Every structure is written in C-alpha cells, then in structure tokens.
Short mmCIF file of C-alpha atoms and ligand atoms in Angstrom, two decimals:
data_model
loop_
_atom_site.label_atom_id
_atom_site.label_comp_id
_atom_site.label_asym_id
_atom_site.label_seq_id
_atom_site.Cartn_x
_atom_site.Cartn_y
_atom_site.Cartn_z
CA MET A 1 10.69 31.77 10.36
CA ASP A 2 9.18 33.77 7.49
CA ILE A 3 7.46 31.97 4.61
CA TYR A 4 7.55 33.24 1.03
CA PHE A 5 5.30 32.40 -1.90
CA THR A 6 5.39 33.33 -5.54
CA ASN A 7 1.93 34.77 -5.93
CA THR A 8 0.35 34.47 -9.36
CA LEU A 9 -1.92 37.38 -8.44
CA THR A 10 0.91 39.88 -7.95
CA LYS A 11 3.51 38.00 -10.02
CA LYS A 12 5.96 38.53 -7.17
CA LYS A 13 7.54 36.50 -4.44
CA GLU A 14 5.93 37.76 -1.26
CA LYS A 15 6.17 37.22 2.46
CA PHE A 16 3.22 35.17 3.64
CA ILE A 17 0.97 37.02 6.06
CA PRO A 18 -1.91 34.82 7.20
CA ILE A 19 -5.38 36.25 7.76
CA ASN A 20 -5.59 34.38 11.04
CA GLN A 21 -2.47 33.13 12.87
CA ASN A 22 -4.39 30.20 14.34
CA GLU A 23 -5.46 28.57 11.14
CA ILE A 24 -4.33 28.77 7.53
CA THR A 25 -7.13 28.37 5.03
CA ILE A 26 -6.49 26.77 1.64
CA TYR A 27 -8.77 25.95 -1.25
CA SER A 28 -7.39 23.43 -3.74
CA CYS A 29 -9.16 22.79 -7.00
CA GLY A 30 -9.74 19.06 -7.08
CA PRO A 31 -10.25 16.54 -9.85
CA THR A 32 -13.05 16.21 -12.35
CA VAL A 33 -13.81 12.56 -11.74
CA TYR A 34 -14.51 11.38 -15.27
CA LYS A 35 -11.26 9.56 -15.98
CA ASP A 36 -8.14 8.18 -14.35
CA ALA A 37 -5.91 10.75 -12.69
CA THR A 38 -2.52 10.83 -14.41
CA ILE A 39 0.89 11.24 -12.83
CA GLY A 40 0.63 14.83 -14.11
CA ASN A 41 -2.47 15.42 -11.99
CA MET A 42 -0.66 13.77 -9.12
CA ARG A 43 2.25 16.18 -9.45
CA THR A 44 -0.20 18.98 -8.70
CA ASN A 45 -1.56 17.03 -5.72
CA ILE A 46 1.96 16.42 -4.40
CA PHE A 47 2.76 20.14 -4.60
CA GLN A 48 -0.44 20.94 -2.69
CA ASP A 49 0.43 18.36 -0.05
CA VAL A 50 3.96 19.71 0.38
CA LEU A 51 2.42 23.15 0.87
CA ARG A 52 0.18 22.03 3.71
CA ARG A 53 2.90 19.89 5.28
CA MET A 54 5.31 22.83 5.15
CA LEU A 55 2.76 25.04 6.93
CA GLU A 56 2.20 22.38 9.57
CA TYR A 57 5.97 21.98 9.97
CA ASN A 58 6.04 25.68 10.76
CA GLY A 59 3.51 25.09 13.53
CA TYR A 60 0.35 26.25 11.75
CA LYS A 61 -2.97 24.51 11.83
CA VAL A 62 -4.32 24.05 8.31
CA LYS A 63 -7.85 23.91 6.97
CA GLN A 64 -7.74 22.76 3.39
CA VAL A 65 -10.82 22.35 1.25
CA MET A 66 -10.84 20.35 -1.96
CA ASN A 67 -13.72 19.94 -4.35
CA ILE A 68 -14.64 16.93 -6.42
CA THR A 69 -16.15 18.08 -9.70
CA ASP A 70 -18.86 15.61 -10.64
CA VAL A 71 -20.93 17.91 -12.85
CA GLY A 72 -20.57 21.00 -15.00
CA HIS A 73 -16.99 20.70 -16.32
CA LEU A 74 -17.47 20.87 -20.06
CA VAL A 75 -15.11 19.35 -22.58
CA SER A 76 -13.45 22.73 -23.13
CA ASP A 77 -12.56 24.87 -20.13
CA GLY A 78 -14.91 27.48 -21.56
CA ASP A 79 -18.59 26.84 -22.11
CA GLU A 80 -18.27 24.60 -25.11
CA GLY A 81 -18.91 20.93 -25.64
CA GLU A 82 -20.48 18.22 -23.61
CA ASP A 83 -20.22 17.74 -19.85
CA LYS A 84 -17.13 15.55 -19.25
CA MET A 85 -19.06 13.33 -16.81
CA ILE A 86 -21.86 12.64 -19.28
CA LYS A 87 -19.46 12.01 -22.14
CA SER A 88 -17.54 9.50 -20.07
CA ALA A 89 -20.76 7.85 -18.83
CA LYS A 90 -21.89 7.32 -22.42
CA GLU A 91 -18.51 5.93 -23.45
CA GLU A 92 -18.34 3.53 -20.53
CA HIS A 93 -22.07 2.63 -20.58
CA LYS A 94 -22.53 3.73 -16.98
CA THR A 95 -24.42 6.47 -15.16
CA PRO A 96 -22.55 9.71 -14.34
CA GLU A 97 -22.89 8.77 -10.64
CA GLU A 98 -21.18 5.42 -11.25
CA ILE A 99 -18.43 7.16 -13.19
CA ALA A 100 -17.95 9.67 -10.38
CA GLU A 101 -17.85 7.00 -7.70
CA HIS A 102 -15.38 4.84 -9.61
CA TYR A 103 -12.87 7.57 -10.43
CA THR A 104 -13.19 9.27 -7.04
CA LYS A 105 -12.24 5.98 -5.38
CA LEU A 106 -9.22 5.57 -7.66
CA PHE A 107 -8.19 9.18 -7.05
CA PHE A 108 -8.13 8.63 -3.28
CA GLU A 109 -6.19 5.40 -3.70
CA ASP A 110 -3.50 7.36 -5.52
CA LEU A 111 -3.44 10.04 -2.82
CA LYS A 112 -2.96 7.34 -0.19
CA ALA A 113 -0.20 5.61 -2.13
CA LEU A 114 1.59 8.95 -2.44
CA ASN A 115 1.23 9.63 1.28
CA ILE A 116 -0.83 12.73 0.55
CA GLN A 117 -2.78 13.98 3.57
CA LEU A 118 -6.49 14.31 3.03
CA PRO A 119 -7.86 17.85 3.05
CA GLU A 120 -9.99 18.67 6.09
CA VAL A 121 -13.02 19.18 3.81
CA ILE A 122 -13.74 17.29 0.61
CA CYS A 123 -16.84 18.50 -1.18
CA LYS A 124 -18.73 17.06 -4.11
CA ALA A 125 -20.21 19.65 -6.44
CA THR A 126 -23.54 17.83 -6.82
CA GLU A 127 -24.15 18.20 -3.07
CA TYR A 128 -24.04 22.01 -3.25
CA ILE A 129 -26.49 22.79 -6.05
CA PRO A 130 -28.91 24.87 -3.86
CA ASP A 131 -25.95 26.98 -2.62
CA MET A 132 -24.82 27.52 -6.21
CA ILE A 133 -28.31 28.66 -7.21
CA GLU A 134 -28.26 31.17 -4.33
CA TYR A 135 -24.87 32.43 -5.46
CA VAL A 136 -26.10 32.94 -9.03
CA LYS A 137 -29.24 34.71 -7.78
CA LYS A 138 -27.06 37.15 -5.83
CA LEU A 139 -24.93 37.83 -8.92
CA ILE A 140 -28.08 38.65 -10.89
CA GLU A 141 -29.29 40.91 -8.06
CA ASN A 142 -25.92 42.66 -7.96
CA GLY A 143 -26.15 43.32 -11.70
CA TYR A 144 -23.28 41.04 -12.70
CA ALA A 145 -25.27 38.34 -14.46
CA TYR A 146 -27.91 38.09 -17.15
CA GLU A 147 -30.16 35.46 -18.61
CA THR A 148 -30.23 34.28 -22.23
CA SER A 149 -32.34 31.56 -23.79
CA THR A 150 -29.63 28.99 -22.98
CA ALA A 151 -27.90 30.09 -19.79
CA ILE A 152 -27.18 32.61 -17.06
CA TYR A 153 -24.00 34.41 -17.96
CA PHE A 154 -21.56 36.47 -15.96
CA ASN A 155 -21.06 39.87 -17.56
CA VAL A 156 -17.30 40.47 -17.44
CA ALA A 157 -17.67 44.09 -18.62
CA LYS A 158 -19.32 44.94 -15.29
CA LEU A 159 -16.03 44.44 -13.46
CA ASP A 160 -13.51 47.23 -13.04
CA LYS A 161 -11.01 44.78 -14.48
CA TYR A 162 -11.34 41.24 -15.76
CA GLY A 163 -8.19 39.18 -16.20
CA ILE A 164 -6.06 40.17 -13.21
CA LEU A 165 -4.53 36.72 -12.78
CA SER A 166 -3.53 36.04 -16.35
CA GLY A 167 -3.11 39.66 -17.41
CA ILE A 168 -5.43 39.41 -20.42
CA ASN A 169 -6.79 42.64 -21.79
CA LEU A 170 -10.49 42.91 -22.56
CA GLU A 171 -9.93 45.55 -25.24
CA ASP A 172 -7.63 43.21 -27.21
CA GLN A 173 -10.15 40.43 -26.83
CA LYS A 174 -12.92 42.48 -28.35
CA ALA A 175 -10.87 42.86 -31.48
CA GLY A 176 -9.71 39.26 -31.77
CA ALA A 177 -12.56 37.59 -29.97
CA ARG A 178 -12.66 33.83 -30.03
CA VAL A 179 -15.64 32.23 -31.69
CA GLU A 180 -18.82 33.01 -29.85
CA ILE A 181 -20.95 29.93 -29.49
CA ASP A 182 -23.87 31.83 -28.01
CA SER A 183 -24.78 34.91 -30.01
CA GLU A 184 -26.84 36.18 -27.07
CA LYS A 185 -23.69 36.74 -25.00
CA ILE A 186 -22.92 40.40 -24.36
CA ASN A 187 -19.14 39.98 -24.28
CA PRO A 188 -17.12 37.14 -25.78
CA TYR A 189 -15.50 36.37 -22.42
CA ASP A 190 -18.78 36.18 -20.52
CA PHE A 191 -19.03 32.74 -19.02
CA ALA A 192 -21.91 30.50 -17.96
CA LEU A 193 -22.91 30.38 -14.30
CA TRP A 194 -25.91 28.15 -14.91
CA ILE A 195 -26.70 26.24 -18.08
CA LYS A 196 -30.27 25.47 -19.09
CA ALA A 197 -30.61 21.76 -19.70
CA PRO A 198 -31.70 20.50 -23.10
CA LYS A 199 -34.68 18.11 -22.92
CA ASN A 200 -32.78 14.83 -22.74
CA HIS A 201 -29.96 16.03 -20.52
CA ILE A 202 -29.36 13.52 -17.71
CA MET A 203 -27.84 15.68 -14.96
CA LYS A 204 -30.18 18.55 -14.16
CA TRP A 205 -31.76 20.32 -11.22
CA ASN A 206 -34.68 22.68 -10.76
CA SER A 207 -33.83 26.35 -10.55
CA PRO A 208 -35.53 29.74 -10.92
CA TRP A 209 -34.43 29.55 -14.57
CA GLY A 210 -35.90 26.13 -15.26
CA GLU A 211 -34.07 22.80 -15.20
CA GLY A 212 -30.36 23.07 -15.61
CA TYR A 213 -26.91 22.47 -14.20
CA PRO A 214 -24.14 24.68 -12.81
CA GLY A 215 -21.10 26.01 -14.62
CA TRP A 216 -17.75 24.62 -13.44
CA HIS A 217 -16.42 27.88 -11.98
CA ILE A 218 -19.44 28.62 -9.80
CA GLU A 219 -18.86 25.34 -7.98
CA CYS A 220 -15.52 26.39 -6.58
CA SER A 221 -16.68 29.91 -5.68
CA THR A 222 -19.70 28.51 -3.85
CA MET A 223 -17.90 25.75 -1.97
CA SER A 224 -14.89 27.87 -0.99
CA LYS A 225 -17.18 30.58 0.39
CA LYS A 226 -19.29 28.04 2.21
CA HIS A 227 -16.33 26.41 3.97
CA LEU A 228 -13.73 29.16 4.18
CA GLY A 229 -15.70 32.38 4.15
CA GLU A 230 -15.41 35.44 1.93
CA GLN A 231 -11.64 35.48 1.99
CA PHE A 232 -9.12 32.79 2.70
CA ASP A 233 -5.32 32.58 2.58
CA ILE A 234 -4.26 30.40 -0.32
CA HIS A 235 -5.83 29.14 -3.53
CA THR A 236 -4.01 26.39 -5.41
CA GLY A 237 -4.26 24.47 -8.65
CA GLY A 238 -2.50 23.55 -11.84
CA ILE A 239 -1.14 26.28 -14.11
CA ASP A 240 -3.85 25.61 -16.74
CA LEU A 241 -6.50 26.90 -14.33
CA ILE A 242 -5.12 30.47 -14.34
CA PRO A 243 -6.66 31.95 -17.51
CA THR A 244 -10.19 30.61 -17.23
CA HIS A 245 -11.20 28.79 -14.09
CA HIS A 246 -9.42 30.93 -11.52
CA GLU A 247 -9.94 34.14 -13.43
CA ASN A 248 -13.66 33.41 -13.40
CA GLU A 249 -13.67 32.48 -9.73
CA ILE A 250 -12.20 35.92 -9.00
CA ALA A 251 -14.80 37.55 -11.25
CA GLN A 252 -17.65 35.77 -9.47
CA SER A 253 -16.35 36.64 -6.05
CA LYS A 254 -15.92 40.30 -7.00
CA GLY A 255 -19.46 40.32 -8.31
CA PHE A 256 -20.74 38.68 -5.13
CA ASP A 257 -19.04 40.74 -2.43
CA GLY A 258 -16.42 42.85 -4.19
CA LYS A 259 -13.53 40.77 -2.87
CA ILE A 260 -10.78 38.65 -4.36
CA PRO A 261 -11.37 35.35 -2.57
CA ALA A 262 -7.76 34.45 -1.74
CA ASN A 263 -4.65 36.47 -0.95
CA TYR A 264 -2.10 34.04 -2.39
CA TRP A 265 -2.62 32.13 -5.62
CA LEU A 266 -0.19 29.27 -6.14
CA HIS A 267 0.01 27.29 -9.36
CA GLY A 268 1.91 24.12 -10.13
CA GLU A 269 3.56 23.68 -13.53
CA TYR A 270 3.05 20.74 -15.84
CA LEU A 271 4.73 17.39 -15.89
CA LEU A 272 6.13 16.60 -19.33
CA ILE A 273 6.74 13.13 -20.71
CA ASN A 274 10.06 12.66 -22.48
CA GLY A 275 10.10 16.41 -23.05
CA GLY A 276 6.60 16.67 -24.52
CA LYS A 277 2.94 16.71 -23.61
CA MET A 278 1.20 13.75 -22.10
CA SER A 279 -1.55 12.77 -24.49
CA LYS A 280 -3.69 9.82 -25.39
CA SER A 281 -2.82 10.08 -29.07
CA LEU A 282 0.90 9.79 -28.27
CA GLY A 283 0.16 6.82 -26.01
CA ASN A 284 2.18 8.33 -23.19
CA VAL A 285 -0.45 8.91 -20.56
CA TYR A 286 0.98 7.37 -17.41
CA LEU A 287 -0.87 6.61 -14.22
CA LEU A 288 0.59 6.00 -10.80
CA ARG A 289 -0.48 2.39 -11.30
CA ASP A 290 1.99 2.10 -14.21
CA ILE A 291 4.81 3.05 -11.86
CA ILE A 292 3.62 0.63 -9.18
CA ASN A 293 3.18 -2.17 -11.72
CA LYS A 294 6.83 -1.85 -12.71
CA GLY A 295 7.72 -2.74 -9.13
CA TYR A 296 8.46 0.75 -7.82
CA ASP A 297 7.40 2.12 -4.49
CA PRO A 298 4.90 4.91 -5.42
CA LEU A 299 6.84 7.25 -3.14
CA VAL A 300 9.63 7.11 -5.71
CA TYR A 301 7.39 9.32 -7.82
CA ARG A 302 6.90 11.69 -4.91
CA LEU A 303 10.66 11.97 -4.44
CA PHE A 304 11.06 12.37 -8.20
CA CYS A 305 8.82 15.47 -8.01
CA TYR A 306 11.33 17.06 -5.62
CA THR A 307 13.98 17.19 -8.34
CA CYS A 308 12.35 20.37 -9.60
CA ASN A 309 10.53 23.37 -8.12
CA TYR A 310 6.73 23.06 -8.42
CA ARG A 311 6.68 26.19 -10.56
CA ASN A 312 8.95 24.70 -13.23
CA LYS A 313 8.21 22.09 -15.82
CA LEU A 314 9.35 18.63 -14.80
CA ASN A 315 10.32 16.03 -17.35
CA PHE A 316 9.28 12.47 -16.63
CA THR A 317 11.42 9.61 -17.90
CA TRP A 318 11.62 6.00 -16.76
CA GLU A 319 15.38 6.48 -16.34
CA GLY A 320 14.58 9.29 -13.93
CA ILE A 321 12.27 7.00 -11.97
CA GLU A 322 14.87 4.23 -11.88
CA SER A 323 17.57 6.54 -10.55
CA THR A 324 15.17 8.12 -8.03
CA SER A 325 14.30 4.62 -6.87
CA LYS A 326 17.99 4.10 -6.04
CA SER A 327 18.02 7.46 -4.27
CA LEU A 328 15.06 6.51 -2.12
CA GLU A 329 16.73 3.22 -1.27
CA ARG A 330 19.94 5.05 -0.29
CA LEU A 331 18.09 7.55 1.87
CA ARG A 332 16.24 4.78 3.68
CA ASN A 333 19.48 2.83 4.12
CA ALA A 334 21.19 5.93 5.48
CA TYR A 335 18.35 6.41 7.95
CA GLN A 336 18.74 2.81 9.20
CA THR A 337 22.51 3.18 9.46
CA HIS A 338 22.13 6.32 11.57
CA LEU A 339 19.45 4.69 13.67
CA LYS A 340 21.83 1.88 14.55
CA GLY A 341 24.84 4.22 14.82
CA THR A 342 26.73 4.51 18.09
CA GLU A 343 29.04 7.44 17.44
CA GLU A 344 29.03 10.35 19.87
CA LEU A 345 28.24 13.75 18.44
CA ASN A 346 30.42 16.59 19.73
CA ASP A 347 29.54 20.29 19.92
CA LYS A 348 30.78 20.85 16.39
CA ASP A 349 28.50 18.11 15.07
CA ILE A 350 25.50 19.46 16.98
CA LYS A 351 26.19 22.91 15.58
CA LYS A 352 26.32 21.46 12.05
CA LEU A 353 23.03 19.62 12.59
CA LYS A 354 21.37 22.83 13.78
CA GLU A 355 22.71 24.58 10.70
CA LEU A 356 21.31 21.91 8.39
CA GLU A 357 17.95 22.02 10.14
CA ASN A 358 17.85 25.76 9.74
CA ASP A 359 18.86 25.53 6.07
CA PHE A 360 16.19 22.91 5.41
CA ASN A 361 13.53 25.05 7.05
CA LYS A 362 14.61 28.09 5.08
CA ALA A 363 14.51 26.15 1.80
CA ILE A 364 10.99 24.77 2.31
CA ASN A 365 9.78 28.18 3.48
CA ASP A 366 11.21 29.78 0.38
CA ASP A 367 8.28 28.95 -1.90
CA MET A 368 8.85 25.24 -1.21
CA ASN A 369 12.27 25.00 -2.80
CA MET A 370 12.41 21.22 -2.65
CA PRO A 371 15.56 20.67 -4.76
CA LEU A 372 17.46 22.88 -2.29
CA ALA A 373 15.81 21.24 0.71
CA MET A 374 16.82 17.83 -0.66
CA SER A 375 20.45 18.92 -0.89
CA TYR A 376 20.42 19.40 2.90
CA VAL A 377 18.63 16.09 3.40
CA TRP A 378 21.42 14.37 1.47
CA GLU A 379 24.11 16.21 3.39
CA LEU A 380 22.55 15.01 6.61
CA ALA A 381 22.00 11.45 5.35
CA ARG A 382 25.66 11.26 4.30
CA TYR A 383 26.98 12.72 7.55
CA GLU A 384 30.09 10.78 8.33
CA LYS A 385 29.31 10.11 11.98
CA LYS A 386 26.44 7.68 12.41
CA SER A 387 24.06 8.57 15.20
CA PRO A 388 20.37 8.07 16.06
CA LYS A 389 20.19 11.85 16.55
CA ILE A 390 20.68 12.20 12.81
CA ALA A 391 18.00 9.57 12.14
CA GLU A 392 15.70 11.62 14.36
CA LEU A 393 16.32 14.77 12.37
CA LEU A 394 15.79 12.90 9.08
CA GLN A 395 12.49 11.69 10.43
CA LYS A 396 11.57 15.25 11.33
CA PHE A 397 12.32 16.37 7.76
CA ASP A 398 10.14 13.52 6.56
CA LYS A 399 7.10 15.29 8.02
CA VAL A 400 7.40 17.51 4.94
CA LEU A 401 9.01 15.07 2.50
CA ALA A 402 6.57 12.24 3.32
CA ILE A 403 8.74 9.63 1.60
CA LYS A 404 8.59 7.24 4.59
CA ILE A 405 12.30 7.52 5.17
CA ASP A 406 12.03 5.15 8.12
CA LYS A 407 10.64 2.34 5.98
CA GLU A 408 13.11 -0.50 5.57
CA ASN A 409 14.22 -1.44 2.08
CA LYS A 410 13.73 -5.17 2.50
CA GLU A 411 10.55 -5.23 0.46
CA GLU A 412 12.25 -3.73 -2.56
CA LYS A 413 15.22 -6.12 -2.29
CA ASN A 414 12.92 -9.14 -2.28
CA LYS A 415 11.58 -8.10 -5.65
CA ILE A 416 14.84 -9.10 -7.30
CA SER A 417 14.61 -12.85 -7.72
CA LYS A 418 16.76 -15.22 -5.72
CA GLU A 419 18.29 -16.45 -8.97
CA ILE A 420 19.72 -13.00 -9.72
CA ILE A 421 20.90 -12.49 -6.15
CA ASP A 422 22.68 -15.89 -6.27
CA LEU A 423 24.36 -14.96 -9.55
CA VAL A 424 25.53 -11.68 -8.05
CA GLU A 425 26.97 -13.61 -5.12
CA GLN A 426 28.79 -16.01 -7.48
CA ARG A 427 30.18 -13.05 -9.38
CA LYS A 428 31.38 -11.46 -6.17
CA LYS A 429 33.18 -14.67 -5.27
CA ALA A 430 34.78 -14.85 -8.71
CA ARG A 431 36.00 -11.27 -8.34
CA GLU A 432 37.44 -11.97 -4.93
CA GLU A 433 39.31 -14.88 -6.51
CA LYS A 434 40.37 -12.50 -9.29
CA ASN A 435 38.74 -14.82 -11.82
CA TRP A 436 37.83 -12.00 -14.19
CA GLN A 437 36.75 -14.27 -17.02
CA GLU A 438 34.20 -16.00 -14.79
CA SER A 439 33.07 -12.68 -13.29
CA ASP A 440 32.46 -11.27 -16.78
CA ARG A 441 30.61 -14.40 -17.84
CA ILE A 442 28.25 -14.08 -14.88
CA ARG A 443 27.80 -10.36 -15.52
CA ASP A 444 26.68 -11.19 -19.09
CA LEU A 445 24.35 -13.88 -17.83
CA ILE A 446 22.76 -11.41 -15.39
CA LYS A 447 22.40 -8.94 -18.23
CA GLU A 448 20.62 -11.54 -20.35
CA LYS A 449 18.17 -11.91 -17.50
CA GLY A 450 17.44 -8.19 -17.57
CA TYR A 451 19.68 -6.83 -14.82
CA GLU A 452 22.88 -4.87 -14.67
CA VAL A 453 25.40 -5.07 -11.85
CA LYS A 454 27.36 -2.01 -10.86
CA ASP A 455 30.20 -1.85 -8.36
CA THR A 456 29.91 1.30 -6.26
CA LYS A 457 31.62 2.60 -3.14
CA GLU A 458 28.64 1.43 -1.11
CA GLY A 459 28.82 -2.10 -2.57
CA THR A 460 27.29 -3.88 -5.53
CA GLU A 461 24.09 -2.48 -6.97
CA ILE A 462 21.63 -4.44 -9.07
CA ASN A 463 19.63 -2.40 -11.55
CA LYS A 464 16.82 -3.48 -13.76
CA ILE A 465 17.66 -2.75 -17.42
CA LEU A 466 15.02 -0.41 -18.74
CA LYS A 467 13.45 -1.09 -22.07
CA GLU A 468 12.43 1.82 -24.27
CA GLU A 469 8.75 2.54 -23.87
P1 LIG B 501 -7.49 17.49 -15.94
O1 LIG B 501 -7.62 16.06 -15.59
O2 LIG B 501 -6.79 17.73 -17.23
O3 LIG B 501 -8.79 18.24 -15.80
O4 LIG B 501 -6.54 18.13 -14.84
C1 LIG B 501 -6.84 18.16 -13.48
C2 LIG B 501 -5.78 18.98 -12.78
O5 LIG B 501 -4.51 18.36 -12.92
C3 LIG B 501 -5.66 20.37 -13.36
O6 LIG B 501 -5.66 21.33 -12.36
C4 LIG B 501 -4.35 20.40 -14.04
O7 LIG B 501 -3.65 21.58 -13.77
C5 LIG B 501 -3.57 19.26 -13.43
N1 LIG B 501 -2.80 18.62 -14.51
C6 LIG B 501 -3.26 18.05 -15.65
N2 LIG B 501 -2.24 17.57 -16.41
C7 LIG B 501 -1.11 17.88 -15.73
C8 LIG B 501 0.28 17.68 -15.99
N3 LIG B 501 0.73 17.06 -17.09
N4 LIG B 501 1.16 18.14 -15.06
C9 LIG B 501 0.73 18.74 -13.93
N5 LIG B 501 -0.56 18.96 -13.64
C10 LIG B 501 -1.46 18.55 -14.52
ZN1 LIG B 502 -11.80 25.04 -8.89
#
C-alpha cells in the first residue's frame, strides 16, 4: 500500500519512494542532554517512533540514526550565547560529562516508559569530533567556509539558494539583518561550523584552527553522512528545527557534495500547555515523571498524542490525560473481552474486519493520520461480536500504536484504595435497594475523599477529581 508524507522540503503531500526498497534510512535529531526532556520533547519522539513503526508495519526494514548532542548547542539556536552543556554544568556544579550522562539516562528512561523503540544507531557528538573536523576541512576546500579570528563560518552566499526549507529570502535578510555578533562574518546568516575556544573554555579539542569545539549543525551533518551515506530517505525533528538547524544541515551538505541529504523532511508540531507555551517562568513545564507520579500509565500520554495529527498543535490538559486514561482502560478491557469471547464470526464479520484493517493501514500510511486510525481501532474494539480474532487484529494494530493493548487493567484498578471501592459497593447496594438518600450520601462521601462516581452503560466508573494546577 502506498505511503504519503507531507514533506517540509516541497511543502506538499507526496508519495513515499524509498531510495532502497530493502531498508529505509531515517535521521532523527535527538536531544541536547543538558536538562530534563519535557512532555513536549517526548511528543516529537512519539511521532518519530510512530513513523518507524508504521514503516515496519508496511514490511520495511528501518535504519534510524539519532544523535545525542553533548557539545556545541549554544543557548540560542544561532551562534550566540554559552554552550548549553557548560551553562548547565556550572548551574548544577557538575562537569559537562556528568550532566550529559545524567540527562541521557533520564531521556532513555522516558523512551522506555513510552514504549519507544530505540534507533538502530545512537551517536554522541563528542565521539565524532575528528569526523567533524574533516567535514569542515572539506567545506573550506570546496570554497564554502572561511576563517575569522573567532570561528570557521559557512558562507551562505556561496549557495545557489539558502533557505529552501523555511522559504527565507537572503535579499530580505540583507536589508533587515538581525544583529551581527561577529563583525567578521561576510553575511549575517553565515553560521559557525567550528568555534575557537576562549582560554578557559572547558570543552575543547585540537583542530587545524587551534583549540575549539564544533557548531551544533555540523554534528548532525557529519553523523548522518557517516551512518547513512550522502543521501538518506527521511529526516525528522521538531518544527523549531526548520529555520536554522535543518536549513544549515542542508547548506553544509550542499557545500560538501552538492546534495540535499534527505528526500523527505518531516517535522512535528509543538505541544501546548493549556493553550499556551510551556515555559519555566509560567511554571508549566511538565515531564513524563509528573504524569507517572499522578498515578497514570505513561502510555496514556502516548495515546493522548494520537488525538491530533503530528503536524498540528496539540493542547495538553490534565482533563485530557484523565479522559485518555479512561480510554486506554476501555481499549484494554475491550481487548480482554474479545480475547475471552466465544462468538463465531460469519463471512460478513470477516469482510468487515478486513475492511477495518485496510482502513487502519490507509490511515497510518496517509502521513500517519493517527486520529483517523484510532477511529477504526475504536470501531473494532466496540465490535458487537466478541471473538479472539478481533483481539488478534487489535494486537496487530498495537504494533504501530504501542499502547500495550494486551496489558490487563488490574494494576490501575488497584491504585484506587480499598476504602473507595468498598464505598462504591455500598452505594451500588443502596441503589439496588432504591435507597436514593443513602446512595447520595455515599456519593458525597466519596467526593469528599477526592473521587467521583459515574454510572455508565458499561457499569460504574470511579474518577479521580482533578484539582486545578
Ligand atoms: P529543546 O529541549 O528545546 O532543545 O528541544 C528538543 C527537541 O524537542 C526539539 O527538536 C524540539 O522541536 C522538540 N520540542 C521542544 N519543545 C517542544 C514542544 N513543546 N512540543 C513538541 N516538541 C518540542
Ligand atoms: Zn540535528
């Protein structure tokens, strides 16, 4: 079945044509390991994981490479400010290596909790410094880079066109150029490939241009070329990487061998918090740990991400998490019910199942349209006949969804204390005896203890009452 992607490079939805049918090559820009990864970062990682799972579901072998930036990412995405690793090391009174190790470990813990498959290659920038130096040397040789007293810069004016991803126009930039920090730069949008280290700088390596450290963009160009060759299929990252980081990767690659490194560029949109930006000053930076600490299965967050296409903004609310938690519980219950089902499926049912499978496949192949795919998952989960064949198909879908649909809900149920469960039982008894006064009294008592009971078609539900954050 054909696969379609919305390609940032062409700004169109295009049929996916792999370079090599036997293996799809993907480069995903990974984290800068100087702080905790937020649930926003994790949204991007979930989108990247759905992409590779979708390709595997379609029978492809995948080679995904992800970098770990542990040097060279300055406080601004341009060439300004301190290195994020060094800044964090100073603040936490640790070495940059300790900072990198600590946050890399936490990052992988989050990936595991979210059932995100590990890329085939994970590469740390600091382990590729000699390759980066070679890359920069070649850019100088090719006439695309020049040396100043502080750095080696890429000369964007040497390209036939700079800005093909974001559509920026160099002519406009000349007029309204942003502040130039380095007056030796030829063009305002020239960016650093290698930065000469000031005397007391702690992360530095020898190079033909003296001691220094690499620019952030050269890391990804070097490591992608090293592991995936001159051209690979798909390049992914968050939407914020388009105007600088990915634009500059393209520039470097064109300067190196004249090629755009990837054919399809996929970018995930931002996660918003209560409709706005996640920021420290607003105190609304949430980590996956915050979701887990409230008693939720981390996969609730994964399922929550499917309520919206990866290319659209998604608004995070605790109410959304609570209702998705119920959804996950229902899906897992439905799976168990089908697994234990004994009803025979007739030809009509089999035809319907085939249809739903086809629809699901089409939805995921259509630029990973997860909200649409989920509508078929629900239709299947709610199928009126209960049969293990349906459980089997749900499990197949879970290869892409990765929400552990076959996990039993017991664990979650146990989280509600016995006291509450007993009260719910007493209320049920009172209702059966039509003792409404007693049933209301118990309902209020449960509410005082922080829970709300709701009578649904499927039975009584107990929900934690959410407090405003
Ligand atoms: P940062 O930690 O800000 O350097 O971001 C690391 C990666 O996570 C970048 O590629 C961003 O695109 C992505 N990212 C950061 N914040 C969010 C967010 N709120 N929603 C989705 N992705 C994000
Ligand atoms: Zn990158």
